[in-house]
Structure formats: C-alpha cells, structure tokens
Coordinates of C-alpha atoms in Angstrom, one line a residue:
X127 CA 100.3 111.8 121.0
X128 CA 102.9 108.6 122.1
X129 CA 104.1 110.6 124.9
X130 CA 100.5 111.8 126.0
X131 CA 98.9 108.8 125.6
X132 CA 101.9 107.1 128.6
X133 CA 101.0 109.7 130.5
X134 CA 97.4 110.0 130.7
X135 CA 94.0 108.0 129.8
X136 CA 93.3 107.4 125.9
X137 CA 89.7 109.6 126.3
X138 CA 91.8 112.5 128.5
X139 CA 94.5 112.7 125.7
X140 CA 92.1 112.5 122.9
X141 CA 90.0 115.3 124.2
X142 CA 93.8 117.3 124.6
X143 CA 94.4 116.8 120.9
X144 CA 91.1 117.8 119.6
X145 CA 91.3 121.0 121.4
X146 CA 95.0 121.5 119.8
X147 CA 93.3 121.1 116.4
X148 CA 90.3 123.1 117.1
X149 CA 92.8 126.0 118.5
X150 CA 94.4 126.1 115.5
X151 CA 92.0 125.7 113.1
X152 CA 90.3 128.6 115.3
X153 CA 93.4 130.9 114.6
X154 CA 93.6 130.1 110.6
X155 CA 89.5 130.9 110.2
X156 CA 89.9 134.2 112.1
X157 CA 93.3 135.4 110.5
X158 CA 92.9 134.3 106.9
X159 CA 96.3 133.0 106.9
X160 CA 97.5 129.7 105.6
X161 CA 98.7 127.7 108.5
X162 CA 102.7 126.8 108.6
X163 CA 103.4 124.1 111.0
X164 CA 106.7 124.6 113.2
X165 CA 109.1 122.1 112.3

C-alpha cells in the first residue's frame, strides 16, 4: 500500500485497495473455498 501511496493520491489508493478486497471477497463467497493468501 505504501508504494501505491507514493504514486497515487490517497483517495485513489483507498479505492484501489477496496476494489482488491471486494474482488477477493467475491471469489471466496462464490467458490465456497477458504482464502489462502499468496506468500
């Protein structure tokens, strides 16, 4: 997130992060699988 804040305004970075979290949540709910974050 810090590297994104260096390149983009705070509001844009916040929306990008929210979008990423929403996409992960959608995949978890539609696939009925446990989310395993990449290491």
